[in-house]
mmCIF file of C-alpha atoms in Angstrom:
data_model
loop_
_atom_site.group_PDB
_atom_site.id
_atom_site.type_symbol
_atom_site.label_atom_id
_atom_site.label_comp_id
_atom_site.label_asym_id
_atom_site.label_seq_id
_atom_site.Cartn_x
_atom_site.Cartn_y
_atom_site.Cartn_z
ATOM 1 C CA MET A 1 111.392 72.803 66.060
ATOM 2 C CA GLU A 2 113.639 74.693 68.603
ATOM 3 C CA ALA A 3 112.468 78.154 67.311
ATOM 4 C CA LYS A 4 108.961 77.353 68.019
ATOM 5 C CA VAL A 5 109.662 76.192 71.633
ATOM 6 C CA MET A 6 111.471 79.391 72.258
ATOM 7 C CA ALA A 7 108.636 81.506 70.907
ATOM 8 C CA THR A 8 106.263 79.957 73.345
ATOM 9 C CA VAL A 9 105.385 81.847 76.419
ATOM 10 C CA ILE A 10 106.583 79.651 79.466
ATOM 11 C CA PRO A 11 103.902 79.133 82.282
ATOM 12 C CA ILE A 12 104.735 79.952 85.736
ATOM 13 C CA HIS A 13 103.985 76.335 86.875
ATOM 14 C CA MET A 14 107.062 75.099 85.015
ATOM 15 C CA PRO A 15 109.880 73.925 87.385
ATOM 16 C CA GLU A 16 112.564 76.560 87.985
ATOM 17 C CA LYS A 17 116.257 75.522 88.286
ATOM 18 C CA ARG A 18 117.410 77.232 91.575
ATOM 19 C CA GLY A 19 119.949 79.938 90.623
ATOM 20 C CA SER A 20 119.262 79.927 86.899
ATOM 21 C CA GLN A 21 117.091 82.217 84.882
ATOM 22 C CA SER A 22 116.271 80.965 81.340
ATOM 23 C CA PRO A 23 117.049 83.314 78.469
ATOM 24 C CA LEU A 24 113.589 83.665 77.540
ATOM 25 C CA ARG A 25 112.613 84.615 80.964
ATOM 26 C CA LEU A 26 115.211 87.159 81.268
ATOM 27 C CA ASN A 27 114.041 88.690 77.963
ATOM 28 C CA ARG A 28 110.530 88.831 79.135
ATOM 29 C CA LEU A 29 111.583 90.631 82.466
ATOM 30 C CA LEU A 30 113.466 93.093 80.149
ATOM 31 C CA GLN A 31 110.523 93.728 78.014
ATOM 32 C CA LEU A 32 108.363 94.288 81.135
ATOM 33 C CA CYS A 33 110.718 96.864 82.489
ATOM 34 C CA SER A 34 111.765 98.469 79.333
ATOM 35 C CA ALA A 35 111.394 102.211 78.885
ATOM 36 C CA ASN A 36 109.686 101.208 75.529
ATOM 37 C CA LEU A 37 106.844 99.474 77.333
ATOM 38 C CA PRO A 38 103.843 101.796 76.401
ATOM 39 C CA VAL A 39 102.361 102.541 79.720
ATOM 40 C CA GLY A 40 103.511 106.183 80.213
ATOM 41 C CA GLY A 41 105.768 105.669 83.294
ATOM 42 C CA PHE A 42 108.310 108.100 81.973
ATOM 43 C CA SER A 43 105.782 110.811 81.797
ATOM 44 C CA PHE A 44 105.281 111.205 85.430
ATOM 45 C CA SER A 45 108.176 112.337 87.955
ATOM 46 C CA GLN A 46 106.546 111.074 91.099
ATOM 47 C CA GLY A 47 106.853 114.285 92.962
ATOM 48 C CA LEU A 48 110.494 114.760 91.803
ATOM 49 C CA GLU A 49 109.784 117.664 89.564
ATOM 50 C CA TYR A 50 108.579 119.954 92.320
ATOM 51 C CA ALA A 51 111.128 118.818 94.673
ATOM 52 C CA VAL A 52 113.737 120.084 92.223
ATOM 53 C CA GLU A 53 111.848 123.462 91.842
ATOM 54 C CA MET A 54 111.803 123.815 95.787
ATOM 55 C CA GLY A 55 115.502 123.159 95.786
ATOM 56 C CA TRP A 56 115.233 119.893 97.963
ATOM 57 C CA ILE A 57 116.981 118.129 95.194
ATOM 58 C CA ASN A 58 120.013 120.077 93.324
ATOM 59 C CA ASN A 59 122.880 117.581 92.989
ATOM 60 C CA PRO A 60 123.683 113.954 92.632
ATOM 61 C CA LYS A 61 123.885 113.476 96.422
ATOM 62 C CA SER A 62 120.418 114.903 97.122
ATOM 63 C CA THR A 63 119.119 112.973 94.037
ATOM 64 C CA LYS A 64 120.276 109.711 95.452
ATOM 65 C CA GLU A 65 118.917 110.468 98.849
ATOM 66 C CA TRP A 66 115.477 111.283 97.618
ATOM 67 C CA ILE A 67 115.241 108.019 95.475
ATOM 68 C CA GLU A 68 116.945 105.877 98.035
ATOM 69 C CA PHE A 69 114.746 106.963 100.879
ATOM 70 C CA ASN A 70 111.424 106.503 98.629
ATOM 71 C CA LEU A 71 112.695 102.971 97.651
ATOM 72 C CA SER A 72 113.498 102.111 101.286
ATOM 73 C CA GLN A 73 110.484 103.614 102.936
ATOM 74 C CA SER A 74 107.669 103.537 100.334
ATOM 75 C CA ILE A 75 108.380 101.168 97.603
ATOM 76 C CA THR A 76 109.648 98.447 99.797
ATOM 77 C CA CYS A 77 106.865 98.553 102.346
ATOM 78 C CA THR A 78 104.140 98.987 99.991
ATOM 79 C CA ASP A 79 104.559 97.806 96.315
ATOM 80 C CA LEU A 80 107.269 95.084 96.880
ATOM 81 C CA ALA A 81 105.387 93.650 99.767
ATOM 82 C CA LEU A 82 102.138 93.945 97.760
ATOM 83 C CA LEU A 83 103.675 92.030 94.693
ATOM 84 C CA ASN A 84 104.279 89.096 97.269
ATOM 85 C CA ARG A 85 100.580 89.106 98.149
ATOM 86 C CA LEU A 86 99.372 89.653 94.446
ATOM 87 C CA GLN A 87 101.524 86.805 93.068
ATOM 88 C CA LYS A 88 100.399 84.485 95.740
ATOM 89 C CA ALA A 89 96.842 85.256 94.793
ATOM 90 C CA LEU A 90 97.470 84.519 91.182
ATOM 91 C CA VAL A 91 99.268 81.219 92.031
ATOM 92 C CA GLU A 92 96.345 80.194 94.082
ATOM 93 C CA ASP A 93 93.658 81.377 91.726
ATOM 94 C CA ASP A 94 92.431 83.623 94.585
ATOM 95 C CA PHE A 95 90.854 86.837 92.634
ATOM 96 C CA SER A 96 89.193 88.125 95.550
ATOM 97 C CA SER A 97 92.404 88.356 97.457
ATOM 98 C CA PHE A 98 93.988 89.957 94.154
ATOM 99 C CA HIS A 99 91.206 92.496 94.206
ATOM 100 C CA LYS A 100 91.672 93.214 97.980
ATOM 101 C CA TRP A 101 95.408 93.983 97.471
ATOM 102 C CA ASN A 102 94.818 96.170 94.255
ATOM 103 C CA GLN A 103 92.350 98.086 96.262
ATOM 104 C CA HIS A 104 94.936 98.337 99.274
ATOM 105 C CA ALA A 105 97.543 99.575 96.718
ATOM 106 C CA LEU A 106 95.265 102.347 95.342
ATOM 107 C CA ALA A 107 94.510 103.547 99.008
ATOM 108 C CA CYS A 108 98.084 103.912 99.688
ATOM 109 C CA ARG A 109 98.547 106.697 96.974
ATOM 110 C CA GLU A 110 98.721 109.868 99.105
ATOM 111 C CA SER A 111 97.891 112.504 96.394
ATOM 112 C CA ASN A 112 95.468 112.772 93.569
ATOM 113 C CA GLU A 113 98.280 112.881 91.094
ATOM 114 C CA LEU A 114 99.965 109.663 92.453
ATOM 115 C CA TYR A 115 96.568 107.968 92.329
ATOM 116 C CA LEU A 116 95.613 109.038 88.766
ATOM 117 C CA ALA A 117 99.309 108.255 87.550
ATOM 118 C CA ASP A 118 99.149 104.677 89.177
ATOM 119 C CA VAL A 119 95.649 103.967 87.664
ATOM 120 C CA ALA A 120 96.767 105.465 84.158
ATOM 121 C CA MET A 121 99.766 103.048 83.910
ATOM 122 C CA GLY A 122 97.882 100.272 85.425
ATOM 123 C CA LYS A 123 95.187 100.510 82.721
ATOM 124 C CA ALA A 124 97.750 100.867 79.967
ATOM 125 C CA LEU A 125 99.530 97.852 80.977
ATOM 126 C CA MET A 126 96.311 95.822 81.156
ATOM 127 C CA ARG A 127 95.358 96.878 77.666
ATOM 128 C CA LEU A 128 98.643 95.785 76.333
ATOM 129 C CA LEU A 129 98.458 92.593 78.120
ATOM 130 C CA LYS A 130 95.155 91.889 76.549
ATOM 131 C CA ASP A 131 96.529 92.398 73.184
ATOM 132 C CA ILE A 132 99.696 90.391 73.421
ATOM 133 C CA LYS A 133 98.942 87.614 71.144
ATOM 134 C CA SER A 134 101.270 84.975 72.566
ATOM 135 C CA ILE A 135 99.550 85.073 75.999
ATOM 136 C CA ASP A 136 96.304 83.352 76.850
ATOM 137 C CA SER A 137 94.742 85.902 79.256
ATOM 138 C CA GLN A 138 91.237 84.926 78.922
ATOM 139 C CA LYS A 139 91.189 83.254 82.450
ATOM 140 C CA TYR A 140 92.020 86.714 83.885
ATOM 141 C CA VAL A 141 89.641 88.746 81.980
ATOM 142 C CA GLN A 142 87.836 89.655 85.260
ATOM 143 C CA LEU A 143 91.108 91.212 86.427
ATOM 144 C CA ILE A 144 91.877 92.793 83.346
ATOM 145 C CA ARG A 145 88.647 94.636 83.395
ATOM 146 C CA GLU A 146 88.949 95.947 86.911
ATOM 147 C CA LYS A 147 87.654 99.460 86.860
ATOM 148 C CA GLU A 148 90.528 100.811 88.643
ATOM 149 C CA ILE A 149 93.854 98.871 88.471
ATOM 150 C CA SER A 150 96.961 99.953 90.304
ATOM 151 C CA PHE A 151 100.227 99.607 88.265
ATOM 152 C CA VAL A 152 101.630 97.319 90.729
ATOM 153 C CA SER A 153 98.714 95.019 90.325
ATOM 154 C CA ALA A 154 98.923 95.303 86.534
ATOM 155 C CA PHE A 155 102.790 94.477 86.803
ATOM 156 C CA ALA A 156 102.159 91.406 89.021
ATOM 157 C CA LEU A 157 99.558 89.938 86.521
ATOM 158 C CA SER A 158 102.031 90.646 83.527
ATOM 159 C CA ALA A 159 104.919 89.140 85.225
ATOM 160 C CA TYR A 160 103.060 86.143 86.331
ATOM 161 C CA LEU A 161 101.761 85.479 82.744
ATOM 162 C CA PHE A 162 105.357 86.107 81.471
ATOM 163 C CA GLY A 163 106.499 83.149 83.630
ATOM 164 C CA LEU A 164 108.540 85.298 85.982
ATOM 165 C CA GLU A 165 109.173 84.155 89.717
ATOM 166 C CA LEU A 166 108.612 86.449 92.545
ATOM 167 C CA SER A 167 112.237 87.772 92.993
ATOM 168 C CA ALA A 168 112.444 88.631 89.366
ATOM 169 C CA MET A 169 109.172 90.347 89.640
ATOM 170 C CA GLN A 170 110.238 92.433 92.521
ATOM 171 C CA SER A 171 113.664 93.246 91.223
ATOM 172 C CA GLY A 172 112.210 94.327 87.863
ATOM 173 C CA PHE A 173 109.634 96.600 89.615
ATOM 174 C CA CYS A 174 112.508 98.204 91.615
ATOM 175 C CA TRP A 175 114.668 98.730 88.324
ATOM 176 C CA ALA A 176 111.649 100.527 86.609
ATOM 177 C CA PHE A 177 111.257 102.739 89.550
ATOM 178 C CA ILE A 178 114.863 103.653 89.845
ATOM 179 C CA ASP A 179 115.351 103.902 86.260
ATOM 180 C CA ASN A 180 112.338 106.356 85.828
ATOM 181 C CA GLN A 181 113.509 108.476 88.771
ATOM 182 C CA VAL A 182 117.057 108.763 87.488
ATOM 183 C CA ALA A 183 115.984 109.486 83.840
ATOM 184 C CA ALA A 184 113.760 112.429 85.368
ATOM 185 C CA ALA A 185 116.496 113.590 87.480
ATOM 186 C CA THR A 186 118.846 113.787 84.491
ATOM 187 C CA LYS A 187 116.485 116.274 82.816
ATOM 188 C CA LEU A 188 115.359 118.208 85.754
ATOM 189 C CA VAL A 189 118.330 118.618 88.171
ATOM 190 C CA PRO A 190 120.004 118.411 85.716
ATOM 191 C CA LEU A 191 122.475 115.552 85.898
ATOM 192 C CA GLY A 192 125.054 114.337 83.218
ATOM 193 C CA GLN A 193 124.781 110.971 81.645
ATOM 194 C CA THR A 194 127.706 109.727 83.681
ATOM 195 C CA GLN A 195 126.229 110.904 86.739
ATOM 196 C CA GLY A 196 123.200 109.286 85.996
ATOM 197 C CA GLN A 197 124.803 105.970 85.366
ATOM 198 C CA ASN A 198 126.654 106.159 88.676
ATOM 199 C CA LEU A 199 123.348 106.714 90.398
ATOM 200 C CA LEU A 200 121.958 103.673 88.714
ATOM 201 C CA PHE A 201 124.929 101.563 89.879
ATOM 202 C CA GLU A 202 124.679 103.027 93.568
ATOM 203 C CA LEU A 203 120.871 102.672 93.871
ATOM 204 C CA THR A 204 120.469 99.212 92.556
ATOM 205 C CA GLU A 205 122.811 98.034 95.224
ATOM 206 C CA GLN A 206 119.922 98.675 97.665
ATOM 207 C CA VAL A 207 117.511 96.402 95.575
ATOM 208 C CA GLU A 208 118.441 93.094 97.301
ATOM 209 C CA SER A 209 118.116 94.200 100.727
ATOM 210 C CA ALA A 210 114.688 95.950 99.865
ATOM 211 C CA ILE A 211 113.272 92.851 98.585
ATOM 212 C CA GLU A 212 114.403 90.905 101.663
ATOM 213 C CA LYS A 213 112.624 93.513 103.924
ATOM 214 C CA ALA A 214 109.598 93.638 101.815
ATOM 215 C CA ASN A 215 108.944 89.867 102.168
ATOM 216 C CA GLN A 216 109.021 90.123 105.960
ATOM 217 C CA VAL A 217 106.457 92.907 106.107
ATOM 218 C CA GLU A 218 103.175 91.690 107.907
ATOM 219 C CA ASP A 219 99.977 92.360 106.249
ATOM 220 C CA GLU A 220 98.939 95.038 108.835
ATOM 221 C CA ASN A 221 102.088 96.928 108.171
ATOM 222 C CA ILE A 222 101.891 97.164 104.423
ATOM 223 C CA GLY A 223 101.900 100.846 103.557
ATOM 224 C CA ALA A 224 103.981 104.114 104.348
ATOM 225 C CA SER A 225 103.228 107.755 104.535
ATOM 226 C CA LEU A 226 105.968 110.130 103.131
ATOM 227 C CA PRO A 227 104.358 113.691 103.731
ATOM 228 C CA ARG A 228 107.108 115.449 101.641
ATOM 229 C CA LEU A 229 106.571 113.183 98.682
ATOM 230 C CA ALA A 230 102.804 113.665 99.011
ATOM 231 C CA MET A 231 103.087 117.393 99.102
ATOM 232 C CA ALA A 232 105.460 117.516 96.257
ATOM 233 C CA SER A 233 103.193 115.534 94.132
ATOM 234 C CA ALA A 234 100.155 117.577 95.122
ATOM 235 C CA TRP A 235 101.751 120.824 94.564
ATOM 236 C CA HIS A 236 103.149 119.711 91.306
ATOM 237 C CA GLU A 237 99.590 120.306 89.640
ATOM 238 C CA THR A 238 99.915 123.969 90.123
ATOM 239 C CA GLN A 239 103.583 124.346 89.393
ATOM 240 C CA TYR A 240 104.179 127.153 86.962
ATOM 241 C CA THR A 241 106.341 125.277 84.300
ATOM 242 C CA ARG A 242 106.392 121.388 83.864
ATOM 243 C CA LEU A 243 108.039 118.872 81.968
ATOM 244 C CA PHE A 244 106.099 116.063 83.429
ATOM 245 C CA ARG A 245 102.354 115.206 83.535
ATOM 246 C CA SER A 246 100.170 116.062 86.520
#
């Protein structure tokens, strides 16, 4: 009897005890943020490969500064703020708002590479979500079939159906971004394994403040322009040698 209960996906509407996270919800969060999630996130460097080629990043310090700046100035003001709106749209069954914020997310991708990577990962996650047998996603088939879906939108829907609250959703998204960037830097800079782990510790200390800041962003202020990131991503397409997809 107990095994059956634990195998059931917990709906988001169930009351949540403050300060607690059930083992099942924690495992759902870990699954959604896992490097094994087949969405192709670790195939893209998000501009980091070209930044290393140009010498903008060449040691642990500059690696940390690059990832930290992208987290605080781009992810926080764009993706984390959008997760707040997307989750609210799902709670209220407001699919038109979900569509609007999804389009906003796509419009914020400043290079063709960033846009295509975002859509490719979003579609991959939606395909996976549709095929997970323990989840009844029929109600959201309209969203799953969106012609172009941002990864942040797909992440929001997945986290919602996994029964995750907003703070866990945003925290997991930050972890996925940081983990991806540190993994890429470990290969590209290159960094040692211990240096990479130290970076993970240092960078994740910024997550709580990033979430607090994101949840205070007004609708009209969602979005950020990082010219260096945009140029690095655009120029990556013609980089002579590449480990990561363009």
